[in-house]
mmCIF file of C-alpha atoms in Angstrom:
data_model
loop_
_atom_site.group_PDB
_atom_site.id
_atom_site.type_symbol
_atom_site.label_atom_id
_atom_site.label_comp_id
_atom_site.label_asym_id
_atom_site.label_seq_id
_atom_site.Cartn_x
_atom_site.Cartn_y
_atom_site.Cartn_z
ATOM 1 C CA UNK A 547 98.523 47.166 66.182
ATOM 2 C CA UNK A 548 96.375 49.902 67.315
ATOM 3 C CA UNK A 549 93.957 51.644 64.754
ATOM 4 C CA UNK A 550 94.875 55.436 63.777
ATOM 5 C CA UNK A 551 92.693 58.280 64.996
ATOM 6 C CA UNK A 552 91.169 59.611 62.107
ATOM 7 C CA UNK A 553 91.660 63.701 62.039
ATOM 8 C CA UNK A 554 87.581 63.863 62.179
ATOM 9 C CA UNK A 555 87.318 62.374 65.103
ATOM 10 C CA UNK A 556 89.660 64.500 66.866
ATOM 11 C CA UNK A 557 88.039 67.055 65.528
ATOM 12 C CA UNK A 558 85.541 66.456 67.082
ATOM 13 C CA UNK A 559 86.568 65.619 70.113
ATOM 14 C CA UNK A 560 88.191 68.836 70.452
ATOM 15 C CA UNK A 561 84.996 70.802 69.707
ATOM 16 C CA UNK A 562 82.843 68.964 72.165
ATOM 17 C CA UNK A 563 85.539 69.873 74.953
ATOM 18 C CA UNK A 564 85.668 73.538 74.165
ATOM 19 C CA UNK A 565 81.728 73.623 74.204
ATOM 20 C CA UNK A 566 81.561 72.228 77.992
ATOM 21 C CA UNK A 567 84.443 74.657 78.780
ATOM 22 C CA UNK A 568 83.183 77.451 77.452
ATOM 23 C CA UNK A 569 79.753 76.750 78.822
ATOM 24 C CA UNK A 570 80.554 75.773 82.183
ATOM 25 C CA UNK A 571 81.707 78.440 85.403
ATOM 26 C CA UNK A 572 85.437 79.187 85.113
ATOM 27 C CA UNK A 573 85.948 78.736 89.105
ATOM 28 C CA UNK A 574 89.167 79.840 89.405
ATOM 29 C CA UNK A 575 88.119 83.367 88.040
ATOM 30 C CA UNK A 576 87.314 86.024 90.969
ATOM 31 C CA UNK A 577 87.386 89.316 90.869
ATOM 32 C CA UNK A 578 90.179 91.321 92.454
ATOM 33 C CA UNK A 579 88.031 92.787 95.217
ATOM 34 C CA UNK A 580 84.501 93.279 95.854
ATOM 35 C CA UNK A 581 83.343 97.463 94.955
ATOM 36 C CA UNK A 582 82.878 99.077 98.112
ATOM 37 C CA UNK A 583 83.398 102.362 100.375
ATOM 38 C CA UNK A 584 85.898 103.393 103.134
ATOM 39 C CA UNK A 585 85.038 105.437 105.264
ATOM 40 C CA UNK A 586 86.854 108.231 107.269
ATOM 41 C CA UNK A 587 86.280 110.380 109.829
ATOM 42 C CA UNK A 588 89.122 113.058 110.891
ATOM 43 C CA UNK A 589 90.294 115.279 114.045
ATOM 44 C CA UNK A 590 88.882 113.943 117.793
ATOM 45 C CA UNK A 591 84.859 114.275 117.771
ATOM 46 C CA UNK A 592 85.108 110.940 119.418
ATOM 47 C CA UNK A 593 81.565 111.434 121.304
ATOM 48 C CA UNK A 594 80.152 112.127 118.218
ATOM 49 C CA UNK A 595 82.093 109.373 116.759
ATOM 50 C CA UNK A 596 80.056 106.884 119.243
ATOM 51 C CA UNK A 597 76.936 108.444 118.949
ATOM 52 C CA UNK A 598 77.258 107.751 115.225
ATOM 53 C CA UNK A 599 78.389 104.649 115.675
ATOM 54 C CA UNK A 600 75.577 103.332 118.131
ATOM 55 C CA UNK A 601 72.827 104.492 114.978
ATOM 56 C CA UNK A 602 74.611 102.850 112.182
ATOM 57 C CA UNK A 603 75.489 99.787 113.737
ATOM 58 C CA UNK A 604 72.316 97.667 111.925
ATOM 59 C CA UNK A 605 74.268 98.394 108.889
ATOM 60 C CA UNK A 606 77.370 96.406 110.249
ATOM 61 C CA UNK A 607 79.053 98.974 108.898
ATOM 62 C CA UNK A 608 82.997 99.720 109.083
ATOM 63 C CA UNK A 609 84.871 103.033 109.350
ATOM 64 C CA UNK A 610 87.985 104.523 110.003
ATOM 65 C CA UNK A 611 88.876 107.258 112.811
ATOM 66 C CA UNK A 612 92.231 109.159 112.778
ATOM 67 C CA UNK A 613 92.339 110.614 116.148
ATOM 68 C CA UNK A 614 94.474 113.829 116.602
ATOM 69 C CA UNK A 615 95.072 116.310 118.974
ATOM 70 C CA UNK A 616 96.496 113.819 121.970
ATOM 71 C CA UNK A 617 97.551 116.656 124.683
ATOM 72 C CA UNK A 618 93.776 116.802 124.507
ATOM 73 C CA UNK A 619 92.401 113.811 124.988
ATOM 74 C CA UNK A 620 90.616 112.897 128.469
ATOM 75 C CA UNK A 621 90.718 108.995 129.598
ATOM 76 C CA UNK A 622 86.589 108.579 128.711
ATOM 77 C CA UNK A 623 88.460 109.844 125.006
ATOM 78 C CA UNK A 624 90.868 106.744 125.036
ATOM 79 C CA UNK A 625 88.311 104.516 126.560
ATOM 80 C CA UNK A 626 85.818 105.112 123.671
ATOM 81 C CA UNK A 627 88.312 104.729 120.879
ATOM 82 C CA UNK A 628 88.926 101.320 122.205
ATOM 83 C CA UNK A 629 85.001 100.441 121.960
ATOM 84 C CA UNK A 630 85.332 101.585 118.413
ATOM 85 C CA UNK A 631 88.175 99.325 118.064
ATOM 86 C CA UNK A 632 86.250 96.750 119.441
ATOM 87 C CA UNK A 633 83.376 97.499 117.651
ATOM 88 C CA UNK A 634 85.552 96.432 114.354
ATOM 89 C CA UNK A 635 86.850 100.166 113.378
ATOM 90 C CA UNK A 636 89.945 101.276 112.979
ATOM 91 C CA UNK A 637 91.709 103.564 115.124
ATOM 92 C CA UNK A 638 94.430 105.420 112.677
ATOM 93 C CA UNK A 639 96.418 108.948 113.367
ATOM 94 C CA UNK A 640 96.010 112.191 112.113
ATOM 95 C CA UNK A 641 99.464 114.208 113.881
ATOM 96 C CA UNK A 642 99.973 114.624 117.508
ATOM 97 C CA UNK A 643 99.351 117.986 117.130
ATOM 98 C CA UNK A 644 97.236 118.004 114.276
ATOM 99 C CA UNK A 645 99.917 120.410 112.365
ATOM 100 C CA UNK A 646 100.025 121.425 108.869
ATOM 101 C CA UNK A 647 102.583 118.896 107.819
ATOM 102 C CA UNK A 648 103.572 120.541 104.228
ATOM 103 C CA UNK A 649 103.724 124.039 106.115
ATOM 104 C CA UNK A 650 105.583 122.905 108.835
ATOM 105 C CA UNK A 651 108.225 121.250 107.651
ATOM 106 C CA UNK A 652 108.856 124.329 104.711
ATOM 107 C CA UNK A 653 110.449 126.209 107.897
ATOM 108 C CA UNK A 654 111.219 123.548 109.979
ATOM 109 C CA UNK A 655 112.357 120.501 108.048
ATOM 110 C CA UNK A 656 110.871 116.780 108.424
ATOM 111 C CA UNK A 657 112.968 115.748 110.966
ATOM 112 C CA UNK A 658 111.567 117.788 113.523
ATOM 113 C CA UNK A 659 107.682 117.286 111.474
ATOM 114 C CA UNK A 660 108.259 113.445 112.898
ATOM 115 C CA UNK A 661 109.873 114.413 116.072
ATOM 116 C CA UNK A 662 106.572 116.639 116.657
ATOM 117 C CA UNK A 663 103.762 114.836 115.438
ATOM 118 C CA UNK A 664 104.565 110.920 114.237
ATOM 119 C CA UNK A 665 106.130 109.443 116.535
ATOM 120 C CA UNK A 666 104.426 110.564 119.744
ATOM 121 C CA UNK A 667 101.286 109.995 118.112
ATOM 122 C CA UNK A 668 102.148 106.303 117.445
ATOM 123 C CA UNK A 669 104.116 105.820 121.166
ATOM 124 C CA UNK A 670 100.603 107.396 123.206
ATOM 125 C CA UNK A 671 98.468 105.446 121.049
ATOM 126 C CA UNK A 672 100.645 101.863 121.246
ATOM 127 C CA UNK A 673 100.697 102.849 125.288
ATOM 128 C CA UNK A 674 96.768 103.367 125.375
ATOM 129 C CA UNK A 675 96.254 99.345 123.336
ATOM 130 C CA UNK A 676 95.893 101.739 119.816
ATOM 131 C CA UNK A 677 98.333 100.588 117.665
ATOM 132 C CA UNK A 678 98.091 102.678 114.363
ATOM 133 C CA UNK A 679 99.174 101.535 110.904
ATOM 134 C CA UNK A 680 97.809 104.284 108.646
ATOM 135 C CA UNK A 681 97.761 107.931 109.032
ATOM 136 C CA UNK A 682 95.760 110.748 107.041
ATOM 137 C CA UNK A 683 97.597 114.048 106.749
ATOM 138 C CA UNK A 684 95.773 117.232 108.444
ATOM 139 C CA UNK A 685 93.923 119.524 105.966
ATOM 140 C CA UNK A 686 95.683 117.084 103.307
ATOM 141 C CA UNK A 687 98.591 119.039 103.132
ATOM 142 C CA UNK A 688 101.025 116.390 101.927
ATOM 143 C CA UNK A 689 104.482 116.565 99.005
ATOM 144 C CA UNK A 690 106.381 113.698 97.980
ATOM 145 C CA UNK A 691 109.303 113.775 100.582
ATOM 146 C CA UNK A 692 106.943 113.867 103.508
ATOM 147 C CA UNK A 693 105.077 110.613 102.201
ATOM 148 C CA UNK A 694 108.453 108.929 101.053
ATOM 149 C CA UNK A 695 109.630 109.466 104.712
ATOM 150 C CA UNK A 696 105.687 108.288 106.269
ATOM 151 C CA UNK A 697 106.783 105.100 104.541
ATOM 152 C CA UNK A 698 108.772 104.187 107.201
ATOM 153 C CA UNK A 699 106.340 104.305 110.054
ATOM 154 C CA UNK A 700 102.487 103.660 108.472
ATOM 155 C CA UNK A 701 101.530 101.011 105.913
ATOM 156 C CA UNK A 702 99.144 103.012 104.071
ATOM 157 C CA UNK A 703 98.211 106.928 104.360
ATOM 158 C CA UNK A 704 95.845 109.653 103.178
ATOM 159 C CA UNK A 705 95.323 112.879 101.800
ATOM 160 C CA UNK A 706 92.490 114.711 100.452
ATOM 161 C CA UNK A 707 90.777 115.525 96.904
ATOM 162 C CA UNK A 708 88.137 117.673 95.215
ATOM 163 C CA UNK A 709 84.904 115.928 93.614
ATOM 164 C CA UNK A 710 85.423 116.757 89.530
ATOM 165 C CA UNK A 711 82.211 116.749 87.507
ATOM 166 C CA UNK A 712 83.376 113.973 85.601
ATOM 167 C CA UNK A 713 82.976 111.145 88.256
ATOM 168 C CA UNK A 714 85.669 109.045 86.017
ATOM 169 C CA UNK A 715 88.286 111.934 86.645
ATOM 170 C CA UNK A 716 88.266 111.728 90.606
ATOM 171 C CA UNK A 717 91.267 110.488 92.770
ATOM 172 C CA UNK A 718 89.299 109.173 95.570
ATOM 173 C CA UNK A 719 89.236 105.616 94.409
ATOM 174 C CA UNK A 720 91.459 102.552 95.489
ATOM 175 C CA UNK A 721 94.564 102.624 93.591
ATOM 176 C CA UNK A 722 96.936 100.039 95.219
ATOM 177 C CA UNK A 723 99.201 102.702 96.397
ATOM 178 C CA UNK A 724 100.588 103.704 99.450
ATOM 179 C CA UNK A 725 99.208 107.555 99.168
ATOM 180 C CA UNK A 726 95.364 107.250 98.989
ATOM 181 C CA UNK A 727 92.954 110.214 98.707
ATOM 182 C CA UNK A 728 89.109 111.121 99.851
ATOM 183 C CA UNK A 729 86.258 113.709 98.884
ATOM 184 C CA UNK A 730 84.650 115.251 101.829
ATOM 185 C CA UNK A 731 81.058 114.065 102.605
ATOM 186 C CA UNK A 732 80.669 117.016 104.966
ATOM 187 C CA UNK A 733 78.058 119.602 103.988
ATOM 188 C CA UNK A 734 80.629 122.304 103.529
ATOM 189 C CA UNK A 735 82.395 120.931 100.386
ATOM 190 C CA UNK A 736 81.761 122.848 97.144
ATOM 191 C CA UNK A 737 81.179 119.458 94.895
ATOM 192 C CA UNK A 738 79.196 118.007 97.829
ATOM 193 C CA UNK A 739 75.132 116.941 97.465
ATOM 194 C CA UNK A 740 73.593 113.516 98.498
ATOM 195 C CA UNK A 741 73.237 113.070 95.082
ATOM 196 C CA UNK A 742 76.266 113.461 93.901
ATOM 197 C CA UNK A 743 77.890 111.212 96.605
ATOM 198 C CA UNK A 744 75.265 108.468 95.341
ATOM 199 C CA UNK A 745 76.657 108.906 91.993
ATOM 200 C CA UNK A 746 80.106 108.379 92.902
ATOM 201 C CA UNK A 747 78.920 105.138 94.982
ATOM 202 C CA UNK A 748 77.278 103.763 91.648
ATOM 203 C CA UNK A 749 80.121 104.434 89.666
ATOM 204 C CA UNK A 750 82.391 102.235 91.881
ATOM 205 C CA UNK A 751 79.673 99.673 92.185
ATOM 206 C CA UNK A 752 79.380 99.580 88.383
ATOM 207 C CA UNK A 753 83.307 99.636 87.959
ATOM 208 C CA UNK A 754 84.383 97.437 90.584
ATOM 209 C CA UNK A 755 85.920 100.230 92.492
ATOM 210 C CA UNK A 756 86.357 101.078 95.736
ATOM 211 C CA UNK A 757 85.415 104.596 96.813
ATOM 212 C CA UNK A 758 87.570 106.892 99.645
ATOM 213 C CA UNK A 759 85.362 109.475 101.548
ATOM 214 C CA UNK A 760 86.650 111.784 104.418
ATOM 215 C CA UNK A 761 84.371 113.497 107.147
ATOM 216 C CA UNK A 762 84.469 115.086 110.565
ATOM 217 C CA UNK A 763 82.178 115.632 113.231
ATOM 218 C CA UNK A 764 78.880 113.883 112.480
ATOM 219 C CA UNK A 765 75.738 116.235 113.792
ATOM 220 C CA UNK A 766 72.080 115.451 113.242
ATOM 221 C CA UNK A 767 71.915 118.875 111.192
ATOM 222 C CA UNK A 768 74.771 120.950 110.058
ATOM 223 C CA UNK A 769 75.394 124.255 110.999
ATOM 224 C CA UNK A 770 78.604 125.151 110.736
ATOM 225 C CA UNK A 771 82.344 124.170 108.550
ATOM 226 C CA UNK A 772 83.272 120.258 109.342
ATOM 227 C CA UNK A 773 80.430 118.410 110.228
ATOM 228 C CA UNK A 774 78.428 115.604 108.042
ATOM 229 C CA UNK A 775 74.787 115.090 108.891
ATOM 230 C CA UNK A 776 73.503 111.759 110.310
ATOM 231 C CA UNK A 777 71.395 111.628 106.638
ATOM 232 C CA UNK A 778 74.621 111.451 104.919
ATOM 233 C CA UNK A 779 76.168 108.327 106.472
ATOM 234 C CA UNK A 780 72.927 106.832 106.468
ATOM 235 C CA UNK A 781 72.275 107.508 102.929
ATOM 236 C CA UNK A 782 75.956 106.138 102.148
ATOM 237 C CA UNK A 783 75.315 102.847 104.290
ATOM 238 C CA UNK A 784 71.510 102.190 102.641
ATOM 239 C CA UNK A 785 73.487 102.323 99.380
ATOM 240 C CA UNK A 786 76.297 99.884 100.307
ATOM 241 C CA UNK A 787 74.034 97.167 102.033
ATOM 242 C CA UNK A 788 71.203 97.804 99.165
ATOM 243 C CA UNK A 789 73.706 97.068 96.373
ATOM 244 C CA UNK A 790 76.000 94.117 97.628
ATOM 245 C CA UNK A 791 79.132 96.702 98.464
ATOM 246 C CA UNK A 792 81.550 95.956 101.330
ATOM 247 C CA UNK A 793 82.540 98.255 104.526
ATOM 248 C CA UNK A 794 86.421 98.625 104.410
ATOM 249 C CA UNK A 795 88.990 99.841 107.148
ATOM 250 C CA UNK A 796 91.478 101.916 105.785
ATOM 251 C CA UNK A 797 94.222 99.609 106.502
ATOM 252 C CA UNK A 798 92.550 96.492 104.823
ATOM 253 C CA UNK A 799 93.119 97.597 101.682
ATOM 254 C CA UNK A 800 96.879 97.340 102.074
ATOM 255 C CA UNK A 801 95.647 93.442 101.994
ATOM 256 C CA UNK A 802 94.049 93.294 98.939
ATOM 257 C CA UNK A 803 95.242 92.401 95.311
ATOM 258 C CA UNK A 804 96.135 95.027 93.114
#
């Protein structure tokens, strides 16, 4: 007959096992995703795109280009958007036309909005080895009915949002939705310093977020609406390789947990 365990000792037992536990690395714990920064660039500066690209490239840095304006496009256009691509961008769309989407379709309805601008943006860009699976609405203009009906053609698309004071009380981080938003890095945005858009990086870093930006044509210094100086996106990229961040496409945070 077999001795009984005397309630001390499993007492004891018990407290030695929730002391190694407690103490040791719980490995199946990881965080959801690692803080980091997407960033866009909007319209078709696509030589200015490349010229960016070649300078930033010892960051191994990631962005993502929505290409509009197609009828204008040249074949040197098409041929650099594929070296981005290659490069490990992404190539998303931003209307055929580049068209007001919100404005367009009060007069005109959506139906003809997609007719327009979706789906020969997605058929030129398929023909030219693009394939697109995000889109970010021109000048943000954006309701609820137009991104309902985007559902069925993108995985994941954009619109646009003002820096608040209150870093906390901005849109422009990772939400695990379809409808994302950005702040504007370019010089031209009322809420927009360096130093500002280094707070809003340490604020994701510090929350585990991941933070949304939107720019245009980068320049080496601004002179006009639309363009982000070379400083900026350097600035942005020191940060992000300085503090352990990751470089995200657009479209791979439609892979991530939410």
């Amino acid at each position: 007959m077999s001795k009984p365990i005397s309630i001390k000792l499993i007492f004891i037992s018990l407290l030695i096992g929730f002391f190694f536990y407690s103490c040791s690395p719980n490995k199946n714990f990881t965080k959801p995703y690692q803080p980091g920064v997407v960033i866009t660039f909007d319209d078709y500066y696509i030589n200015e795109w490349c010229a960016a690209d070649a300078k930033l490239s010892n960051y191994k840095w990631k962005a993502t280009f929505f290409v509009s304006n197609l009828p204008l496009l040249k074949k040197s256009d098409y041929d650099n958007l594929r070296k981005l691509k290659k490069n490990g961008h992404e190539i998303g769309g931003h209307g055929y036309n580049h068209l007001n989407a919100k404005e367009y379709t009060k007069t005109n309805g959506k139906s003809k909005y997609i007719t327009l601008e979706i789906t020969p943006l997605i058929e030129t860009l398929k023909n030219e080895g693009l394939p697109i699976s995000s889109f970010a609405y021109p000048f943000g203009a954006n309701n609820q009915t137009l991104n309902f009906e985007l559902k069925k053609y993108f995985k994941i698309i954009r619109s646009t949002s003002v820096g608040k004071p209150k870093i906390e009380e901005n849109s422009n981080f990772y939400n695990g939705t379809f409808h994302q938003k950005g702040i504007g890095i370019d010089g031209n945005y009322k809420h927009f310093t360096l130093d500002y858009i280094k707070e809003v990086l340490a604020y994701a870093r510090r929350n585990n977020k991941i933070v949304i930006l939107y720019a245009h044509k980068p320049v080496q210094k601004s002179t006009s609406t639309y363009e982000v100086e070379m400083k900026t996106l350097e600035t942005i990229c020191q940060y992000v390789t300085a503090n352990h961040m990751k470089f995200y496409t657009f479209q791979e945070l439609t892979t991530l947990k939410k």
